[in-house]
Each structure stands twice: as structure tokens, then as C-alpha cells.
GROMACS .gro file of C-alpha atoms in nm:
model
  359
    1MET     CA    1  16.823  -6.179   8.474
    2ASP     CA    2  17.159  -6.001   8.488
    3LYS     CA    3  17.315  -6.071   8.150
    4SER     CA    4  17.638  -5.894   8.240
    5GLY     CA    5  17.738  -6.170   8.478
    6SER     CA    6  17.764  -5.931   8.774
    7ALA     CA    7  17.504  -6.139   8.960
    8PHE     CA    8  17.771  -6.407   9.003
    9LEU     CA    9  18.044  -6.173   9.131
   10PRO     CA   10  18.107  -6.111   9.501
   11ARG     CA   11  17.949  -5.788   9.622
   12ILE     CA   12  18.133  -5.509   9.799
   13LEU     CA   13  17.928  -5.243   9.977
   14PHE     CA   14  18.090  -4.898   9.995
   15PHE     CA   15  17.969  -4.666  10.271
   16ASN     CA   16  18.091  -4.308  10.227
   17VAL     CA   17  18.005  -4.021  10.457
   18ASN     CA   18  17.922  -3.666  10.348
   19GLY     CA   19  18.228  -3.468  10.457
   20SER     CA   20  18.320  -3.104  10.407
   21GLY     CA   21  18.468  -3.202  10.069
   22MET     CA   22  18.452  -3.487   9.818
   23GLY     CA   23  18.731  -3.700   9.964
   24HIS     CA   24  18.524  -3.981  10.117
   25LEU     CA   25  18.317  -4.030   9.801
   26ASN     CA   26  18.620  -3.989   9.575
   27ARG     CA   27  18.817  -4.265   9.747
   28CYS     CA   28  18.526  -4.509   9.743
   29LEU     CA   29  18.475  -4.441   9.373
   30ALA     CA   30  18.847  -4.492   9.313
   31TYR     CA   31  18.835  -4.834   9.481
   32ALA     CA   32  18.512  -4.932   9.304
   33ARG     CA   33  18.648  -4.838   8.961
   34GLN     CA   34  18.952  -5.057   9.019
   35LEU     CA   35  18.733  -5.349   9.132
   36ARG     CA   36  18.441  -5.330   8.891
   37GLU     CA   37  18.560  -5.617   8.669
   38GLN     CA   38  18.611  -5.851   8.966
   39VAL     CA   39  18.328  -5.764   9.205
   40CYS     CA   40  17.988  -5.597   9.200
   41PRO     CA   41  18.034  -5.262   9.380
   42VAL     CA   42  17.726  -5.114   9.551
   43PHE     CA   43  17.707  -4.786   9.742
   44PHE     CA   44  17.528  -4.676  10.057
   45SER     CA   45  17.604  -4.306  10.046
   46LEU     CA   46  17.554  -4.014  10.280
   47SER     CA   47  17.691  -3.781  10.012
   48SER     CA   48  17.461  -3.525   9.857
   49ALA     CA   49  17.649  -3.584   9.529
   50ILE     CA   50  17.499  -3.930   9.488
   51GLU     CA   51  17.426  -3.864   9.121
   52ILE     CA   52  17.802  -3.882   9.055
   53ILE     CA   53  17.802  -4.243   9.176
   54GLU     CA   54  17.523  -4.330   8.935
   55GLU     CA   55  17.689  -4.143   8.646
   56MET     CA   56  17.994  -4.365   8.697
   57GLY     CA   57  17.775  -4.670   8.653
   58PHE     CA   58  17.728  -4.788   9.012
   59LYS     CA   59  17.408  -4.860   9.202
   60ALA     CA   60  17.357  -4.649   9.512
   61ASP     CA   61  17.117  -4.591   9.799
   62TYR     CA   62  17.110  -4.248   9.961
   63PHE     CA   63  17.071  -4.179  10.332
   64VAL     CA   64  17.068  -3.819  10.453
   65SER     CA   65  17.372  -3.707  10.650
   66HIS     CA   66  17.317  -3.626  11.017
   67ASN     CA   67  17.442  -3.273  10.945
   68TRP     CA   68  17.146  -3.223  10.713
   69SER     CA   69  16.887  -3.405  10.924
   70ARG     CA   70  16.650  -3.257  11.181
   71ALA     CA   71  16.654  -3.581  11.380
   72SER     CA   72  16.845  -3.612  11.705
   73SER     CA   73  17.168  -3.809  11.700
   74SER     CA   74  17.006  -4.115  11.861
   75GLU     CA   75  16.705  -4.103  11.626
   76TRP     CA   76  16.928  -4.064  11.321
   77ASN     CA   77  17.149  -4.357  11.424
   78ARG     CA   78  16.847  -4.581  11.484
   79GLU     CA   79  16.717  -4.501  11.136
   80LEU     CA   80  17.065  -4.554  10.988
   81CYS     CA   81  17.088  -4.894  11.156
   82LEU     CA   82  16.750  -4.996  11.013
   83ARG     CA   83  16.816  -4.872  10.659
   84LEU     CA   84  17.169  -5.009  10.638
   85GLY     CA   85  17.059  -5.338  10.791
   86LEU     CA   86  16.792  -5.380  10.525
   87MET     CA   87  17.046  -5.308  10.252
   88LEU     CA   88  17.297  -5.553  10.396
   89GLU     CA   89  17.034  -5.829  10.393
   90ARG     CA   90  16.936  -5.742  10.037
   91VAL     CA   91  17.286  -5.701   9.889
   92ARG     CA   92  17.458  -5.973  10.099
   93PRO     CA   93  17.808  -5.823  10.059
   94ALA     CA   94  18.127  -6.017  10.122
   95ALA     CA   95  18.286  -5.697  10.252
   96VAL     CA   96  18.182  -5.349  10.363
   97VAL     CA   97  18.422  -5.058  10.306
   98PHE     CA   98  18.360  -4.756  10.529
   99ASP     CA   99  18.530  -4.428  10.436
  100GLY     CA  100  18.474  -4.166  10.701
  101THR     CA  101  18.634  -3.990  10.993
  102TRP     CA  102  18.443  -4.190  11.254
  103PRO     CA  103  18.209  -4.493  11.225
  104TYR     CA  104  17.857  -4.413  11.341
  105GLN     CA  105  17.678  -4.615  11.608
  106GLY     CA  106  17.410  -4.706  11.354
  107PHE     CA  107  17.676  -4.837  11.116
  108ILE     CA  108  17.845  -5.040  11.390
  109HIS     CA  109  17.523  -5.200  11.511
  110ALA     CA  110  17.396  -5.281  11.158
  111CYS     CA  111  17.724  -5.447  11.058
  112ARG     CA  112  17.742  -5.648  11.380
  113GLU     CA  113  17.382  -5.762  11.342
  114TYR     CA  114  17.446  -5.872  10.982
  115GLY     CA  115  17.767  -6.047  11.085
  116LYS     CA  116  17.855  -6.200  10.747
  117ALA     CA  117  18.086  -5.937  10.594
  118LYS     CA  118  18.447  -5.836  10.642
  119ILE     CA  119  18.448  -5.474  10.765
  120ILE     CA  120  18.719  -5.245  10.624
  121TRP     CA  121  18.786  -4.889  10.736
  122SER     CA  122  18.940  -4.659  10.477
  123TYR     CA  123  19.079  -4.414  10.730
  124ARG     CA  124  19.276  -4.119  10.597
  125GLY     CA  125  19.539  -3.980  10.830
  126LEU     CA  126  19.717  -3.643  10.856
  127HIS     CA  127  19.487  -3.527  11.132
  128GLN     CA  128  19.549  -3.232  11.357
  129ALA     CA  129  19.726  -3.390  11.654
  130ASP     CA  130  19.514  -3.228  11.926
  131LYS     CA  131  19.187  -3.353  11.772
  132ILE     CA  132  19.249  -3.730  11.756
  133LYS     CA  133  19.042  -3.945  11.994
  134PRO     CA  134  19.045  -4.322  12.062
  135PHE     CA  135  18.797  -4.555  11.893
  136LEU     CA  136  18.585  -4.767  12.129
  137TYR     CA  137  18.530  -5.070  11.901
  138PRO     CA  138  18.878  -5.163  11.771
  139ASP     CA  139  18.786  -5.530  11.728
  140MET     CA  140  18.506  -5.482  11.475
  141PHE     CA  141  18.730  -5.431  11.170
  142SER     CA  142  18.897  -5.693  10.953
  143MET     CA  143  19.136  -5.442  10.792
  144ILE     CA  144  19.236  -5.076  10.820
  145ILE     CA  145  19.345  -4.907  10.496
  146ARG     CA  146  19.526  -4.574  10.539
  147PRO     CA  147  19.511  -4.367  10.217
  148GLY     CA  148  19.853  -4.208  10.215
  149GLU     CA  149  19.981  -3.861  10.143
  150VAL     CA  150  20.203  -3.772   9.848
  151GLY     CA  151  20.536  -3.948   9.897
  152ASP     CA  152  20.395  -4.240  10.097
  153GLU     CA  153  20.451  -4.598   9.981
  154PHE     CA  154  20.273  -4.927  10.048
  155SER     CA  155  20.355  -5.061  10.393
  156PHE     CA  156  20.212  -5.265  10.678
  157GLU     CA  157  20.181  -5.064  10.997
  158ASP     CA  158  20.124  -5.117  11.366
  159GLY     CA  159  19.807  -4.964  11.501
  160ASP     CA  160  19.556  -4.960  11.784
  161PHE     CA  161  19.322  -5.204  11.611
  162GLY     CA  162  19.315  -5.580  11.644
  163CYS     CA  163  19.354  -5.631  11.269
  164PRO     CA  164  19.606  -5.572  10.989
  165GLN     CA  165  19.668  -5.210  10.894
  166VAL     CA  166  19.817  -5.103  10.561
  167ARG     CA  167  19.919  -4.767  10.425
  168VAL     CA  168  19.887  -4.713  10.051
  169PRO     CA  169  20.016  -4.434   9.824
  170PRO     CA  170  19.774  -4.151   9.738
  171VAL     CA  171  19.433  -4.267   9.618
  172CYS     CA  172  19.332  -4.110   9.284
  173VAL     CA  173  18.999  -4.165   9.112
  174LEU     CA  174  19.151  -4.150   8.759
  175LYS     CA  175  19.459  -4.317   8.618
  176ASP     CA  176  19.721  -4.099   8.449
  177ASP     CA  177  19.620  -4.211   8.099
  178GLU     CA  178  19.264  -4.087   8.164
  179LEU     CA  179  19.378  -3.725   8.199
  180LEU     CA  180  19.336  -3.503   7.894
  181ASP     CA  181  19.627  -3.306   7.755
  182LYS     CA  182  19.603  -2.926   7.721
  183VAL     CA  183  19.451  -2.924   7.372
  184GLN     CA  184  19.199  -3.199   7.449
  185ALA     CA  185  19.101  -3.046   7.783
  186ARG     CA  186  19.046  -2.699   7.639
  187GLU     CA  187  18.832  -2.840   7.363
  188ALA     CA  188  18.627  -3.038   7.614
  189MET     CA  189  18.582  -2.731   7.837
  190GLY     CA  190  18.498  -2.498   7.549
  191LEU     CA  191  18.806  -2.282   7.606
  192SER     CA  192  19.010  -2.096   7.346
  193GLU     CA  193  19.328  -2.267   7.232
  194ASN     CA  194  19.533  -1.949   7.286
  195GLY     CA  195  19.367  -1.807   7.599
  196ARG     CA  196  19.519  -1.763   7.945
  197TYR     CA  197  19.311  -1.936   8.209
  198ALA     CA  198  19.317  -1.959   8.587
  199LEU     CA  199  19.105  -2.224   8.759
  200PHE     CA  200  18.976  -2.169   9.113
  201SER     CA  201  18.865  -2.458   9.333
  202LEU     CA  202  18.864  -2.335   9.691
  203GLY     CA  203  18.630  -2.597   9.834
  204ALA     CA  204  18.260  -2.630   9.901
  205GLY     CA  205  18.243  -2.327  10.130
  206ASN     CA  206  18.038  -2.523  10.381
  207ILE     CA  207  18.284  -2.462  10.665
  208ASN     CA  208  18.488  -2.163  10.545
  209ASP     CA  209  18.447  -1.840  10.348
  210VAL     CA  210  18.576  -1.918  10.000
  211GLU     CA  211  18.446  -1.588   9.861
  212GLY     CA  212  18.652  -1.373  10.097
  213VAL     CA  213  18.982  -1.532   9.995
  214GLY     CA  214  18.882  -1.573   9.633
  215VAL     CA  215  18.780  -1.217   9.544
  216GLY     CA  216  19.121  -1.060   9.599
  217LEU     CA  217  19.302  -1.337   9.413
  218ILE     CA  218  19.056  -1.325   9.126
  219GLN     CA  219  19.108  -0.953   9.079
  220GLN     CA  220  19.485  -0.988   9.069
  221LEU     CA  221  19.475  -1.267   8.812
  222GLN     CA  222  19.226  -1.078   8.597
  223ASN     CA  223  19.457  -0.775   8.609
  224ALA     CA  224  19.740  -1.003   8.493
  225GLY     CA  225  19.540  -1.097   8.183
  226PHE     CA  226  19.386  -1.429   8.289
  227GLU     CA  227  19.029  -1.535   8.235
  228VAL     CA  228  18.911  -1.685   8.564
  229ILE     CA  229  18.713  -2.008   8.577
  230TRP     CA  230  18.542  -2.108   8.903
  231ALA     CA  231  18.483  -2.479   8.967
  232ASN     CA  232  18.148  -2.537   9.137
  233ASN     CA  233  18.166  -2.796   9.413
  234PRO     CA  234  17.906  -3.074   9.385
  235ILE     CA  235  17.830  -3.073   9.760
  236SER     CA  236  17.821  -2.698   9.823
  237VAL     CA  237  17.515  -2.597  10.025
  238LYS     CA  238  17.523  -2.233   9.922
  239ASP     CA  239  17.577  -2.042   9.601
  240VAL     CA  240  17.900  -1.848   9.568
  241VAL     CA  241  17.857  -1.490   9.448
  242LEU     CA  242  18.119  -1.451   9.177
  243PRO     CA  243  18.275  -1.125   9.058
  244GLU     CA  244  18.196  -0.999   8.711
  245GLY     CA  245  18.373  -1.185   8.431
  246VAL     CA  246  18.423  -1.510   8.624
  247ARG     CA  247  18.290  -1.818   8.448
  248PRO     CA  248  18.148  -2.100   8.664
  249VAL     CA  249  18.194  -2.461   8.551
  250SER     CA  250  18.082  -2.797   8.684
  251ALA     CA  251  18.304  -3.096   8.609
  252TYR     CA  252  18.385  -3.420   8.788
  253PRO     CA  253  18.644  -3.550   8.826
  254LEU     CA  254  18.813  -3.214   8.785
  255VAL     CA  255  19.156  -3.371   8.736
  256ARG     CA  256  19.055  -3.490   8.389
  257TYR     CA  257  19.056  -3.128   8.270
  258LEU     CA  258  19.324  -2.964   8.486
  259ARG     CA  259  19.581  -2.934   8.208
  260ALA     CA  260  19.349  -2.694   8.025
  261PHE     CA  261  19.458  -2.426   8.272
  262ASP     CA  262  19.774  -2.221   8.299
  263VAL     CA  263  19.745  -2.188   8.677
  264PHE     CA  264  19.533  -2.341   8.952
  265ILE     CA  265  19.424  -2.190   9.285
  266GLY     CA  266  19.272  -2.421   9.542
  267ALA     CA  267  19.248  -2.543   9.899
  268SER     CA  268  19.482  -2.824  10.003
  269GLY     CA  269  19.227  -3.099  10.056
  270TYR     CA  270  19.323  -3.459   9.990
  271ASN     CA  271  19.172  -3.483   9.640
  272THR     CA  272  19.315  -3.155   9.519
  273CYS     CA  273  19.669  -3.235   9.628
  274CYS     CA  274  19.661  -3.577   9.462
  275GLU     CA  275  19.526  -3.425   9.142
  276ILE     CA  276  19.782  -3.144   9.127
  277VAL     CA  277  20.063  -3.400   9.147
  278GLN     CA  278  19.901  -3.603   8.869
  279ALA     CA  279  19.846  -3.304   8.638
  280GLN     CA  280  20.159  -3.102   8.738
  281VAL     CA  281  19.983  -2.769   8.678
  282PRO     CA  282  20.139  -2.463   8.850
  283ALA     CA  283  19.929  -2.410   9.161
  284LEU     CA  284  19.870  -2.182   9.457
  285LEU     CA  285  19.742  -2.382   9.754
  286VAL     CA  286  19.548  -2.196  10.023
  287PRO     CA  287  19.511  -2.430  10.324
  288ASN     CA  288  19.169  -2.434  10.487
  289THR     CA  289  19.244  -2.397  10.858
  290ASP     CA  290  18.877  -2.426  10.962
  291THR     CA  291  18.853  -2.803  10.907
  292LYS     CA  292  18.751  -3.014  11.207
  293LEU     CA  293  19.032  -3.266  11.172
  294ASP     CA  294  19.223  -3.244  10.843
  295ASP     CA  295  19.567  -3.080  10.864
  296GLN     CA  296  19.564  -2.899  10.530
  297ASN     CA  297  19.856  -2.675  10.614
  298ARG     CA  298  20.092  -2.969  10.667
  299ARG     CA  299  19.963  -3.145  10.354
  300ALA     CA  300  20.023  -2.838  10.137
  301TYR     CA  301  20.390  -2.826  10.229
  302LEU     CA  302  20.427  -3.202  10.181
  303VAL     CA  303  20.286  -3.192   9.830
  304ALA     CA  304  20.491  -2.883   9.737
  305ARG     CA  305  20.796  -3.113   9.728
  306HIS     CA  306  20.650  -3.303   9.433
  307ALA     CA  307  20.469  -3.046   9.216
  308PRO     CA  308  20.505  -2.680   9.106
  309ILE     CA  309  20.326  -2.529   9.406
  310ILE     CA  310  20.318  -2.208   9.609
  311VAL     CA  311  20.166  -2.233   9.959
  312SER     CA  312  20.009  -1.932  10.129
  313ARG     CA  313  19.715  -1.860  10.357
  314CYS     CA  314  19.655  -1.540  10.156
  315GLY     CA  315  19.522  -1.376  10.471
  316ASN     CA  316  19.583  -1.018  10.359
  317GLU     CA  317  19.647  -0.816  10.047
  318SER     CA  318  20.027  -0.828  10.067
  319GLU     CA  319  20.024  -1.208  10.106
  320ARG     CA  320  19.792  -1.241   9.807
  321GLU     CA  321  20.008  -1.014   9.593
  322ALA     CA  322  20.327  -1.202   9.679
  323SER     CA  323  20.163  -1.540   9.618
  324VAL     CA  324  20.024  -1.444   9.279
  325ARG     CA  325  20.360  -1.299   9.177
  326GLU     CA  326  20.535  -1.627   9.265
  327LEU     CA  327  20.263  -1.829   9.094
  328LEU     CA  328  20.305  -1.635   8.770
  329GLN     CA  329  20.681  -1.690   8.785
  330LEU     CA  330  20.614  -2.064   8.813
  331ALA     CA  331  20.374  -2.050   8.521
  332GLY     CA  332  20.644  -1.893   8.305
  333MET     CA  333  20.881  -2.185   8.359
  334HIS     CA  334  20.891  -2.512   8.168
  335ILE     CA  335  20.695  -2.772   8.362
  336ASP     CA  336  20.806  -3.135   8.342
  337ARG     CA  337  20.484  -3.338   8.356
  338LYS     CA  338  20.655  -3.635   8.521
  339TYR     CA  339  20.640  -3.709   8.893
  340LEU     CA  340  20.863  -3.950   9.082
  341VAL     CA  341  20.635  -4.071   9.363
  342PRO     CA  342  20.385  -4.360   9.357
  343MET     CA  343  20.024  -4.252   9.301
  344ASN     CA  344  19.867  -4.598   9.265
  345GLY     CA  345  19.703  -4.624   9.605
  346ALA     CA  346  19.360  -4.702   9.459
  347ALA     CA  347  19.489  -5.014   9.282
  348LEU     CA  348  19.682  -5.137   9.586
  349ALA     CA  349  19.388  -5.075   9.818
  350ALA     CA  350  19.156  -5.254   9.575
  351ASP     CA  351  19.387  -5.557   9.573
  352THR     CA  352  19.379  -5.559   9.953
  353ILE     CA  353  18.999  -5.534   9.963
  354LEU     CA  354  18.956  -5.811   9.705
  355ALA     CA  355  19.196  -6.048   9.882
  356LEU     CA  356  19.011  -6.000  10.209
  357ALA     CA  357  18.666  -6.038  10.052
  358ASN     CA  358  18.769  -6.368   9.888
  359ARG     CA  359  18.891  -6.531  10.210
   0.00000   0.00000   0.00000
């Protein structure tokens, strides 16, 4: 018997895909953390970082991503339909929240066969304009939630779907009061109180060469007297060969510890940009231009309006030198830790999900 009382709460099933980064999983976790006192969140995850879901206290089933499977697309979708269908019958959710670039055929068929849940698509925008394609099943969703970019506010929008569509401010997995200050974060990370530290988080490296960009930047920061810390990505499929003197760390969510560092160097994925605004750490953003859909270059310049940020592709030595020089100038200035844009998208999205599930 469930003594916690969760057996009597409505169930929400979160379905996150395994993208090139942690964004899909991160947003589902952000929603689930906001809802955990009012519903029973359960995960059906394609993410290879499923242990993070369990560490946060949620139950999860894992299904291998098509990118990691040897099955054909049709075979994989048939198996997905079967596995998800069995979980839907077992969990009996009031709502299913899908966070991914495109709903799979197996997902669509399983949800339609179950037929008893509201279907919500958490569908992040800021896509490269020439890579957007129409969706063939616009009538299957009960709600579209658009996780916004930095500077966006809550609003109802028109869309191509036969259901309400809302945009929310940026979706962050942690609230501001859950971030550690500099002293607390350095103690938690085992760093010296008086050291100079640069944190690198250039992505998983699954679709781009993070080592090539990183090596030159690492050398320059080491020459400037910084100890370099490299954040391992939970879904990376290959080991990154690090230069001598670079310390690897594994921490999630990384934003909890960001204020331990004097400077940050990272790609401009959705999570990173939200977290830099929250922590207000001087940062160099290096947009990943190899993504299939995400427009990281545009996002980097958007977020630079709201945080101490330098944006550069760092494609050659002179660009790297200029970027590091500007970054160090930023680091020498007084940083006001306050930001003036809403960052409460997770709470607003959770309210929307709950209201729909309770109808």
C-alpha cells in the first residue's frame, strides 16, 4: 500500500526523447518537480540519462532511442507502440506530456489506442527557419506548451493545431533559491576558496567536435591563471580527451554550482542559456551550428541582452584570443546577480498541465 498518498493523486506521464543535449529531459523534470505535490509524475524516457530521473525521486521506464537501436524505423515504432501502450494501461494517466522535436508514429498510435488521456506537446521553438516541416496529426493534442526563450512572457498564441497554444517564460529545473552561492558551491565542488576557476560545458559532443574548439580556449585560460574544470555531459556517447591539468566533474543540475566559477564557457543550448541568466556568471557562449533544428546562434544573442555574455564561434585562433580577452574583462567587473526577465516557465507550464489534467 502506498502510504505517501500518491496512489490517490492523478497521474501524469512524461515522455522525453533523447536529444543531442539534456533539454527534453530537463524540461520534463522541471514540470514534474513543480507538480509532485499535486500529481504522481511517471516517466517513459528515451534518454540514456534515466538514472537522473530516479535520483530526483521519480519512477521511470526506459526505452532505447531509435538513434541507438539497430531496428528499422518501422520495427522500432511498432515496439515503441507496444511498450508505451502497456505502460499507459498500467499507469492510467490523466495526461501525457511529450517533450520532443517530433512525435513518433509509435507514440501517436499508442496514445490514440489508449484514448483516455489529454495529450500535451511541450514544443520548444527557435528553430532554424529552413528546417521546419508541417505536422500531419494536428488534432491529436489537447494543448501545446511552447517553452520560451529568455525575455519571453506568458501568452496565448495562434498556431497550426486545433487546440490552445501557450508560450511560457524559460523553463528552469531549479528555482533561484536552490542555487548555491560562491562559497557554498566551491565547498560542494571541492574547490579552493581563493582559486580562479573556468568551467567548460560545450555539450555532449554527439553531433559536433567539442574537443577542437575547447583545446585552444583551455590553453588560453590556463595561461591566464585559471584552473579549468570540464563538465562531463550525462548523455555523451564518447569520452573527451582532455588536456593536461583539466579536471573533469559530473554534476546535475549544473546550475546549482555555477556560481563557484569565475567564468563559464559553453554552447548556447536551451538549458545553458537559462542557467546562465539564473546564475549571472560571466560567460563565453560558442553556438553549436551543427544542430539539426535548434538555432543556437540566434539564442546566444538573445540571452546576451540579459546576462554578462560574450558570443563567438571561436572558429580560429584570433577569434578565440579576442573572445577570451573580452571574457576576462567581463570577469573583472562587478556583476549584479539580479535579472529583470521572468524565468518561471516551469511553474506556469505546470499550472497549465494540472488544469488540463483535472478537466
